[in-house]
Coordinates of C-alpha atoms and ligand atoms in Angstrom, one line a residue:
M1 CA -0.9 -10.6 -24.4
L2 CA -0.9 -9.4 -20.8
A3 CA -1.7 -11.7 -18.1
T4 CA -5.2 -11.5 -16.4
R5 CA -6.5 -13.2 -13.2
Q6 CA -9.5 -15.2 -12.5
F7 CA -11.0 -15.8 -9.3
A8 CA -12.8 -18.9 -7.8
T9 CA -15.8 -18.5 -5.5
T10 CA -14.8 -21.4 -3.5
R11 CA -11.5 -21.8 -1.8
T12 CA -10.4 -24.3 0.7
T13 CA -6.6 -23.6 1.0
I14 CA -4.3 -20.5 1.1
A15 CA -0.6 -21.3 -0.1
D16 CA -1.7 -25.0 0.2
L17 CA -2.5 -24.9 3.8
P18 CA -6.1 -25.9 4.7
I19 CA -8.2 -22.8 5.7
A20 CA -9.9 -25.1 8.4
D21 CA -6.5 -25.7 9.9
L22 CA -5.5 -22.0 9.8
V23 CA -8.8 -21.1 11.6
T24 CA -8.3 -23.8 14.2
Q25 CA -4.9 -22.4 15.1
F26 CA -5.7 -18.7 14.8
G27 CA -9.4 -18.0 15.0
T28 CA -11.3 -15.6 13.0
P29 CA -11.2 -13.0 11.7
C30 CA -7.5 -13.0 10.8
Y31 CA -5.3 -11.8 8.0
V32 CA -3.1 -14.3 6.2
Y33 CA -0.2 -13.3 3.9
D34 CA 1.5 -15.6 1.5
L35 CA 5.3 -14.6 1.5
E36 CA 5.8 -16.6 -1.9
S37 CA 3.5 -13.9 -3.7
I38 CA 5.4 -11.1 -2.1
K39 CA 8.6 -12.7 -3.4
Q40 CA 7.3 -13.0 -7.0
R41 CA 6.2 -9.4 -7.0
V42 CA 9.6 -8.2 -5.7
A43 CA 11.3 -10.3 -8.4
D44 CA 9.0 -8.7 -11.1
L45 CA 10.7 -5.3 -10.4
A46 CA 14.2 -6.6 -10.7
S47 CA 15.0 -4.2 -13.6
F48 CA 14.7 -1.2 -11.4
D49 CA 17.8 -0.2 -9.6
V50 CA 15.9 0.2 -6.3
V51 CA 12.7 -1.2 -5.1
R52 CA 11.5 1.1 -2.3
Y53 CA 8.5 -0.3 -0.5
A54 CA 5.8 2.0 0.5
Q55 CA 5.2 0.4 3.9
K56 CA 1.9 2.3 4.5
A57 CA 0.2 -0.5 2.5
L58 CA 1.1 -3.1 5.0
S59 CA 3.6 -2.2 7.8
N60 CA 4.0 -5.2 10.0
I61 CA 7.6 -5.4 11.0
A62 CA 7.8 -9.0 9.9
I63 CA 6.7 -8.1 6.4
L64 CA 9.3 -5.3 6.5
D65 CA 12.0 -7.8 7.7
R66 CA 11.2 -10.2 4.9
L67 CA 11.2 -7.4 2.2
R68 CA 14.6 -6.2 3.5
K69 CA 15.9 -9.8 3.1
L70 CA 14.5 -9.7 -0.5
G71 CA 16.6 -6.7 -1.2
A72 CA 13.9 -3.8 -1.0
V73 CA 14.3 -0.8 1.0
V74 CA 11.5 1.4 2.4
D75 CA 9.6 4.6 2.3
A76 CA 8.3 6.1 5.6
V77 CA 5.5 8.7 5.9
S78 CA 5.4 9.2 9.5
A79 CA 7.6 9.0 12.8
G80 CA 5.9 5.6 13.5
E81 CA 6.9 4.3 10.1
I82 CA 10.3 5.4 10.8
H83 CA 10.3 3.5 14.0
R84 CA 9.0 0.4 12.3
A85 CA 11.7 0.6 9.6
L86 CA 14.5 0.9 12.2
R87 CA 13.0 -2.1 14.1
A88 CA 12.9 -4.2 11.1
G89 CA 16.6 -3.5 10.5
F90 CA 16.7 -0.9 7.8
S91 CA 19.6 1.5 8.0
P92 CA 19.4 5.2 6.9
N93 CA 23.2 4.8 6.1
S94 CA 23.2 1.9 3.6
Q95 CA 23.5 2.1 -0.1
P96 CA 20.8 2.4 -1.6
V97 CA 19.5 4.1 1.5
G98 CA 17.3 2.0 3.6
I99 CA 14.7 4.5 4.7
V100 CA 13.4 7.8 3.1
Y101 CA 11.0 10.0 4.8
T102 CA 8.4 11.2 2.2
A103 CA 5.5 13.6 3.3
D104 CA 4.0 17.0 2.6
V105 CA 4.7 18.0 6.1
F106 CA 6.9 17.3 9.1
D107 CA 5.2 16.7 12.5
E108 CA 7.7 17.3 15.3
D109 CA 8.1 13.7 16.0
A110 CA 9.2 12.9 12.4
L111 CA 11.5 16.0 12.2
D112 CA 13.4 15.0 15.4
L113 CA 13.8 11.4 14.0
V114 CA 15.1 12.4 10.6
V115 CA 17.4 14.9 12.1
K116 CA 18.7 12.3 14.8
H117 CA 19.0 9.4 12.7
N118 CA 20.1 11.2 9.5
I119 CA 17.2 9.9 7.4
P120 CA 16.9 11.3 3.9
V121 CA 13.8 13.4 3.2
N122 CA 11.7 13.6 0.1
V123 CA 10.0 17.0 0.7
G124 CA 6.5 17.7 -0.6
S125 CA 6.1 21.3 0.3
P126 CA 8.4 24.5 0.4
D127 CA 7.9 24.8 4.2
M128 CA 9.7 21.5 4.7
I129 CA 12.7 22.7 3.1
E130 CA 12.7 25.7 5.6
Q131 CA 12.0 23.4 8.6
L132 CA 14.7 20.9 7.7
G133 CA 17.2 23.4 6.6
Q134 CA 17.0 25.2 10.1
R135 CA 17.5 22.0 12.0
A136 CA 20.0 20.2 9.6
P137 CA 21.7 22.4 7.1
G138 CA 24.0 20.9 4.4
R139 CA 22.1 17.8 3.8
N140 CA 21.0 16.2 0.5
I141 CA 17.1 16.2 -0.1
A142 CA 14.8 15.0 -2.8
M143 CA 11.7 16.9 -4.0
R144 CA 8.3 15.4 -4.7
I145 CA 7.0 17.2 -7.7
N146 CA 3.3 17.8 -8.6
P147 CA 3.6 18.0 -12.4
G148 CA 0.2 19.9 -12.7
F149 CA -1.8 16.8 -13.7
G150 CA -2.8 13.6 -12.1
H151 CA -4.3 10.3 -12.5
G152 CA -6.4 8.2 -10.1
H153 CA -9.4 5.9 -9.7
S154 CA -11.3 8.2 -7.4
Q155 CA -11.1 11.9 -6.2
K156 CA -9.6 10.3 -2.9
T157 CA -6.6 8.5 -4.6
N158 CA -5.7 11.1 -7.1
T159 CA -2.1 12.2 -6.4
G160 CA -1.6 15.1 -8.9
G161 CA -3.1 18.3 -10.3
P162 CA -4.4 21.3 -8.5
Q163 CA -6.9 19.4 -6.5
S164 CA -4.1 17.2 -4.9
K165 CA -2.4 18.3 -1.7
H166 CA 0.7 16.2 -2.6
G167 CA 4.2 17.6 -3.6
I168 CA 5.7 20.9 -4.8
W169 CA 3.9 22.5 -7.6
H170 CA 5.9 22.3 -10.8
S171 CA 6.3 25.9 -11.3
Q172 CA 7.7 26.5 -7.8
I173 CA 10.9 24.4 -8.4
D174 CA 13.2 27.5 -8.8
D175 CA 11.8 29.0 -5.6
C176 CA 12.4 25.8 -3.8
L177 CA 15.9 25.5 -5.2
L178 CA 16.7 29.0 -3.8
R179 CA 15.2 28.1 -0.4
A180 CA 17.4 24.9 -0.5
D181 CA 20.4 27.0 -1.3
R182 CA 19.9 29.4 1.5
H183 CA 20.3 26.3 3.8
G184 CA 23.1 24.7 2.0
L185 CA 20.7 21.8 1.1
T186 CA 21.4 20.1 -2.2
V187 CA 18.6 18.6 -4.3
T188 CA 19.9 15.2 -5.5
G189 CA 16.5 13.5 -6.2
L190 CA 13.2 14.1 -7.7
H191 CA 10.1 12.0 -7.2
M192 CA 6.7 11.8 -8.8
H193 CA 3.8 9.6 -7.6
I194 CA 1.0 10.0 -10.1
G195 CA -0.2 6.4 -10.2
S196 CA -0.7 5.8 -13.9
G197 CA 0.3 2.3 -14.0
T198 CA -1.9 0.9 -16.9
D199 CA -2.2 4.1 -18.9
L200 CA 1.1 4.2 -20.8
E201 CA 0.3 7.3 -22.8
H202 CA -0.2 9.1 -19.6
L203 CA 2.9 7.5 -18.3
S204 CA 5.0 9.1 -21.0
K205 CA 3.5 12.5 -20.0
V206 CA 4.7 11.9 -16.4
C207 CA 8.1 10.8 -17.7
G208 CA 8.3 14.0 -19.8
A209 CA 7.4 16.2 -16.9
M210 CA 10.1 14.4 -14.8
E211 CA 12.7 15.0 -17.3
D212 CA 11.9 18.8 -17.5
A213 CA 11.9 19.1 -13.8
C214 CA 15.3 17.4 -13.5
I215 CA 16.8 19.6 -16.2
K216 CA 15.5 22.6 -14.2
V217 CA 17.2 21.4 -11.1
G218 CA 20.3 20.4 -13.0
R219 CA 23.3 18.2 -12.5
T220 CA 22.9 17.5 -8.7
I221 CA 20.3 15.1 -9.5
T222 CA 21.4 11.5 -8.9
T223 CA 18.1 9.7 -8.3
I224 CA 14.7 9.7 -9.9
S225 CA 11.7 7.9 -8.3
A226 CA 8.8 6.8 -10.4
G227 CA 6.6 6.6 -7.2
G228 CA 4.2 3.8 -6.6
G229 CA 0.6 3.3 -8.1
L230 CA 1.2 0.1 -9.9
P231 CA -2.3 -1.6 -10.0
V232 CA -3.1 -5.1 -9.5
P233 CA -6.2 -7.0 -10.7
Y234 CA -9.0 -6.9 -8.1
Q235 CA -11.6 -8.4 -10.6
A236 CA -11.8 -11.2 -13.0
N237 CA -10.2 -10.5 -16.4
Q238 CA -8.6 -7.4 -15.3
Q239 CA -5.0 -7.2 -16.6
Y240 CA -1.6 -7.0 -15.0
V241 CA 0.3 -3.7 -15.9
D242 CA 2.8 -4.1 -18.7
L243 CA 5.9 -3.9 -16.5
H244 CA 8.2 -4.2 -19.5
Q245 CA 6.9 -1.1 -21.2
Y246 CA 6.5 0.8 -17.9
F247 CA 10.2 0.0 -17.1
E248 CA 11.2 1.1 -20.7
L249 CA 9.5 4.3 -20.5
W250 CA 11.2 5.3 -17.2
N251 CA 14.5 3.7 -18.2
A252 CA 14.6 5.9 -21.4
T253 CA 13.9 9.0 -19.4
R254 CA 16.7 8.0 -16.9
N255 CA 19.2 7.4 -19.9
R256 CA 18.4 10.7 -21.3
L257 CA 19.2 12.4 -18.1
Q258 CA 22.4 10.6 -17.7
H259 CA 23.5 11.7 -21.0
Q260 CA 22.4 15.2 -20.3
F261 CA 24.3 15.2 -16.9
G262 CA 27.2 13.0 -17.7
H263 CA 26.7 10.9 -14.6
D264 CA 24.8 7.9 -13.3
V265 CA 21.1 8.5 -12.3
Q266 CA 19.4 5.9 -10.2
L267 CA 16.0 4.8 -11.1
E268 CA 13.7 4.0 -8.1
I269 CA 10.3 2.6 -8.0
E270 CA 8.0 2.9 -4.9
P271 CA 5.3 0.3 -4.9
G272 CA 3.1 -0.4 -2.0
R273 CA -0.1 -2.3 -3.3
Y274 CA 1.7 -4.1 -6.0
L275 CA 4.1 -5.9 -3.6
V276 CA 1.5 -7.0 -0.9
A277 CA -2.0 -6.8 -2.1
E278 CA -2.3 -10.3 -3.7
A279 CA -0.6 -11.9 -0.8
G280 CA -3.3 -11.0 1.6
Y281 CA -6.5 -12.9 2.6
L282 CA -8.9 -11.9 5.3
I283 CA -10.7 -14.9 6.7
C284 CA -13.9 -14.4 8.6
E285 CA -16.8 -16.5 9.6
I286 CA -20.4 -16.4 8.8
R287 CA -22.4 -15.7 11.9
S288 CA -25.9 -15.2 10.3
V289 CA -27.6 -15.9 7.1
K290 CA -30.6 -13.7 6.7
R291 CA -33.1 -12.5 4.1
M292 CA -34.2 -8.8 4.0
G293 CA -36.9 -8.5 1.2
E294 CA -35.3 -9.7 -2.0
N295 CA -31.8 -9.5 -0.6
L296 CA -30.0 -12.6 0.9
F297 CA -27.3 -11.5 3.4
Y298 CA -24.4 -13.3 4.9
L299 CA -23.2 -11.4 7.9
V300 CA -19.6 -12.2 9.0
N301 CA -17.4 -11.5 12.0
A302 CA -15.3 -9.0 10.2
G303 CA -16.3 -5.5 9.4
F304 CA -14.8 -2.3 8.0
N305 CA -12.8 -2.0 11.2
D306 CA -10.8 -4.8 9.7
L307 CA -11.0 -4.0 5.8
A308 CA -12.1 -0.4 5.1
R309 CA -11.5 -0.2 1.3
P310 CA -15.0 -1.0 0.4
I311 CA -16.6 1.6 2.6
L312 CA -13.9 4.2 1.8
Y313 CA -13.7 3.8 -2.1
G314 CA -16.4 1.3 -2.9
A315 CA -13.4 -0.9 -3.6
H316 CA -14.2 -4.4 -5.0
H317 CA -12.5 -7.3 -3.5
P318 CA -12.8 -10.9 -4.9
I319 CA -14.8 -12.9 -2.4
S320 CA -14.7 -16.9 -1.9
I321 CA -16.4 -19.2 0.5
C322 CA -14.8 -21.9 2.3
P323 CA -17.4 -24.5 3.3
R324 CA -17.1 -26.4 6.5
S325 CA -18.5 -29.5 4.7
H326 CA -17.9 -30.7 1.3
G327 CA -20.3 -31.0 -1.6
S328 CA -21.0 -28.6 -4.5
K329 CA -23.4 -25.7 -3.7
D330 CA -25.6 -23.7 -5.9
Q331 CA -24.6 -20.2 -6.6
V332 CA -26.8 -17.3 -5.2
D333 CA -26.8 -13.6 -5.2
V334 CA -25.7 -12.4 -1.7
V335 CA -24.9 -9.2 0.1
I336 CA -21.8 -9.6 2.6
G337 CA -22.0 -7.5 5.7
G338 CA -19.9 -7.1 8.9
P339 CA -21.0 -6.7 12.6
L340 CA -20.7 -3.1 13.2
C341 CA -23.5 -0.8 14.2
E342 CA -23.3 1.2 10.9
S343 CA -25.3 0.5 7.7
G344 CA -22.2 1.0 5.6
D345 CA -20.6 -1.9 6.9
I346 CA -21.0 -3.8 3.7
F347 CA -18.1 -5.5 1.8
T348 CA -20.2 -5.8 -1.4
Q349 CA -20.8 -2.1 -2.2
S350 CA -20.0 0.1 -5.1
E351 CA -18.6 3.7 -5.0
G352 CA -21.1 6.0 -3.4
G353 CA -22.1 3.4 -0.9
F354 CA -24.7 1.5 -3.1
V355 CA -25.2 -1.9 -1.7
A356 CA -24.5 -4.6 -4.3
S357 CA -24.6 -8.3 -4.5
R358 CA -22.2 -11.0 -5.5
K359 CA -22.8 -14.6 -7.0
L360 CA -21.4 -16.9 -4.3
P361 CA -22.1 -20.5 -3.3
M362 CA -25.0 -21.2 -0.8
A363 CA -23.5 -21.1 2.6
D364 CA -24.4 -21.7 6.3
V365 CA -23.6 -20.2 9.5
G366 CA -20.1 -21.5 10.4
D367 CA -18.8 -21.5 6.8
W368 CA -15.9 -19.1 6.1
V369 CA -15.6 -16.0 3.9
I370 CA -12.4 -15.1 2.4
L371 CA -11.9 -11.5 1.3
E372 CA -9.0 -11.9 -1.1
V373 CA -6.4 -9.4 -2.5
S374 CA -6.7 -7.7 0.8
G375 CA -2.9 -7.5 1.6
A376 CA -2.6 -3.7 0.8
Y377 CA -4.5 -1.2 2.8
G378 CA -6.2 -3.8 4.7
F379 CA -4.8 -4.4 8.1
A380 CA -2.8 -1.2 7.7
M381 CA -6.3 0.8 7.7
S382 CA -7.8 -1.3 10.5
S383 CA -9.2 0.3 13.5
N384 CA -10.8 -0.3 16.9
Y385 CA -14.2 1.2 15.9
N386 CA -17.0 -0.2 17.8
S387 CA -14.2 -1.3 20.3
K388 CA -13.4 -4.4 18.2
F389 CA -10.1 -5.9 18.9
R390 CA -7.9 -5.7 15.8
C391 CA -7.3 -9.2 14.4
P392 CA -4.2 -11.3 14.3
E393 CA -1.9 -11.3 11.2
I394 CA -0.3 -14.5 10.0
L395 CA 2.6 -15.0 7.6
I396 CA 2.9 -18.2 5.5
E397 CA 6.5 -19.0 4.7
D398 CA 8.0 -22.2 3.5
G399 CA 4.7 -24.1 4.2
Q400 CA 4.4 -22.9 7.7
A401 CA 2.0 -20.5 9.1
K402 CA 3.6 -18.1 11.5
L403 CA 1.9 -15.5 13.8
I404 CA 3.3 -12.1 13.2
R405 CA 0.7 -10.1 15.1
Q406 CA -1.5 -11.2 18.0
R407 CA -5.2 -10.7 18.3
E408 CA -5.6 -7.6 20.4
T409 CA -7.2 -8.1 23.9
E410 CA -9.3 -6.1 26.3
A411 CA -6.0 -5.0 27.9
D412 CA -4.7 -3.5 24.7
L413 CA -8.1 -1.9 24.1
L414 CA -8.0 -0.1 27.5
R415 CA -4.4 0.3 28.0
L416 CA -4.2 4.1 27.3
E417 CA -7.5 5.3 28.8
I418 CA -7.8 7.0 32.1
I419 CA -10.8 7.8 34.3
P420 CA -9.4 10.9 36.2
Ligands
PLP1 C1 0.9 5.5 -1.1 C2 2.2 5.9 -1.7 C3 2.9 5.0 -2.5 C4 2.3 3.6 -2.8 O1 1.2 3.6 -3.4 P1 0.6 2.2 -4.2 O2 -0.6 2.8 -5.0 O3 0.4 1.5 -2.9 O4 1.7 1.7 -4.9 C5 4.2 5.4 -3.0 N1 4.8 6.5 -2.8 C6 4.0 7.5 -1.9 C7 4.7 8.7 -1.7 C8 3.0 7.2 -1.4 O5 2.3 8.1 -0.6

């Protein structure tokens, strides 16, 4: 039996620290991350040779620093992410290599940085081979392959097939090898990020496509990457992925390739969400409790500027209430909304923007709402929309709450603007 998760609708602590104390110290809204959860998730993946964290999920440099100390390396998808990785102490020259740049295009900044710091590139388009080859001939590269089919929970998150913009189309591998040859680039790795974590039948198709692609490239291959896409439960009774079987499928693929090539092939995995989603909690405060027809609303002081997944994908986050005063409360159906001047600013919505309700305890202005499993694509997607200050981030480590990003101020908001 695979493990499942349950979520309580009342919560008074995070990693054993009282929420009331966290709020007193850091204010609301704020993101809190439990390092212990991240440690467990890294440990889950110990059978892979390399755990390469897709930092776009949560890119605070303190989180990157701790992941480095836990033995992970990182993926960077932009110049900014390369700067973060360097700042957090990752080296492009370590073994396994600390930073890989993965993208479908180079912007000028990113190309300059990978050339300057000798950062390995995982190319997602034939043009990238030309652009890198002209600037830095003779290097090793990896190619991200689109095997011609995908898997994803929505159109916006599907990462393979003809509708996807990602990677090099599987039938263009030969052409890309010729391009690489022309610049003396050697293809030493292949990568597929198709995100089929729970569907093992589909995963075996992905593994088969990887094997075919590797054989096409030939004996220069020394690394394969399974990409990311490992899911985590966001709702009660959802199961964790069967990591044992997931690993076994990839490991068997790797073993066949080693046999075929007669040398070692490293197996990387590249999770974002899996490592950090469950570690994160967005704490906000109820500022209004109001009724609109048959709907009861709790309006809180966090909005989609803080957590965009519900408005972007209709994503479901577990939600709990932390009451200021004790005593059990009846459950009611409620809609949770934020402060933004936009009607889509609702945390309880389904895909397509339909307002939904949630059974939660009765609560009052001043009680706290906790948006759970929000560590991945939470703060990382936050914005200054409505000129809101981005909220602080706090890391709980060894029973201590440590500030890892300050709440933005008016000075931060206005720093780059000019009245000419
Ligand atoms: C986003 C991304 C990942 C991580 O995806 P998750 O679903 O968060 O695991 C891994 N690799 C690449 C190239 C990505 O773009």
